Amino acid sequence: MMNDETEQFGWRFDNSYIRLPGAFYSRVNPTPVAEPRFVLLNRPLAQSLGLDSAEFAKPEAAAYFTGNRIFAGAEPIAQAYAGHQFGNFVRLGDGRAILMGEHCTAAGHRFDIQFKGSGPTPYSRRGDGRAALGPMLREYLISEAMHALGIPTTRSLAVAGTGEPVFREETLPGAVLTRVAASHIRVGTFEYFAALDNTDGLRVLADYTLRRHFPEQMKAENPVLAMLKEVIERQAFLISQWMRVGFVHGVMNTDNMALSGETIDYGPCAFIDSYDPAAVFSSIDQHGRYAFGQQPGIASWDLARFAEALLPILDPKPDAAIAQANQALADFAGRFQHHWLAALRAKLGLFTVEPEDAALAEELLNWMHETGADYTHAFRNLRPNPAPESSLSTDAKFATWHRRWTERLARQPQAWEEVSRLMNAHNPAVIPRNHEVEAALAAANADDLTRLEHLLVALARPYEEAGQPGALLNPPPTGTPVCRTFCGT
Ligand code: AMP
Ligand code: MG
């Protein structure tokens, strides 16, 4: 393995996690692969990180993004963490991910640069530490779509093919994803130390997390409590934004909840077509634990695990710690409702606040559920004067709702032009629809990236209709089977 001493790619590594005690991670290098090659490279992201685009064109560049060569200044580690998976506590850790280091931009922002699929680590258990190309392209596509939708998320800098097969139910091409994240500190990272009764570890982790993500909360009388409250607030907002665009995460285990408030770990995630709170796509979620409409409740459950892990450092008196934790957790439902109602108001073009707004929105959602209306299409195409040929004009229930909505619009001062601008900024025209994503990935697996690239271009400006392919602006053709999505293993 080569460790080049010259500065490459414009990385400015400053690795703070490795300065934490040894219990937090294991040092481990990526395992070199047979034939590194770029499959996707995110040039706009590279640019926004201040990286040197010329470096990516060099013949040896791809070898750095599989870990065959190690970036100067990188200090690869696998992070220790635990988590509740489908309700059960498990000790996990980066089994197929390696944190290469933390890149600090000239503007002073710190980002984890992490490889996913880069070979075994001490936390791999029975796994091979590898990832298949399809799931890594999927994470790239969906995370970049979420970013363009304006939703907090980790991002994807590159997907590099390994030239090696991975063995799942079938033999698949292998790949390494380069993930860029505010950090990879999870609820499960705290659970890891709590489960070991390692209170010193918890304190060190809380202090590190406060410094990195919650400098404001450090000024509070009880910074740990202030951090808990802020994490609750960020998750309440995040889930409201997922639901605004119809996103189902699919595996909201506590190891997949990042304290930064970013969406993380795109496995069996998907966007709903027809509105259905019970929508589940993940083949492993047999009881609908992580269904579309369950997400606020599950976030609240995950946050309770976070609060539990914090108990030993919340207050020296256990009863007081529990009381503070419960009080903070009780706020989640209200925080979520607040953000969700704000999102629904924007989706309906409402600038002012009236007490009946929640009922107005709910009635539309009920109608969508009953009729199987397409969530994205229905919201995007709401108009005060629906086209006479539209099937909606003959639907009595919709007509009643529509009258209430137009009356409501008339009670606010904003003109339609302004209303429509608000709606178009919160109701995407284009989302990564399941059938499109699956078709693009199937083609990519057969070495044809054109469909994926077209999808990426469209998803980079999801709130604009102009110039978008018609197929992406419409619901899937009737009869399109609902794809199951699989955990990204
Ligand atoms: P995920 O479902 O991606 O959130 O992963 C859950 C846990 O399983 C994490 O600790 C991963 O590192 C681990 N894991 C998933 N796939 C593999 C693999 N192929 N090899 C080793 N560990 C894995
Ligand atoms: Mg995970």
Short mmCIF file of C-alpha atoms in Angstrom, two decimals, residues 206-215 218:
data_model
loop_
_atom_site.label_atom_id
_atom_site.label_comp_id
_atom_site.label_asym_id
_atom_site.label_seq_id
_atom_site.Cartn_x
_atom_site.Cartn_y
_atom_site.Cartn_z
CA ALA A 206 -20.92 13.78 24.80
CA ASP A 207 -18.21 16.39 25.09
CA TYR A 208 -16.89 15.56 21.60
CA THR A 209 -20.40 15.62 20.10
CA LEU A 210 -21.24 18.92 21.77
CA ARG A 211 -18.07 20.53 20.43
CA ARG A 212 -18.61 19.17 16.96
CA HIS A 213 -22.35 19.68 16.48
CA PHE A 214 -23.80 21.68 19.34
CA PRO A 215 -21.50 24.56 20.29
CA MET A 218 -22.36 24.00 25.46
#
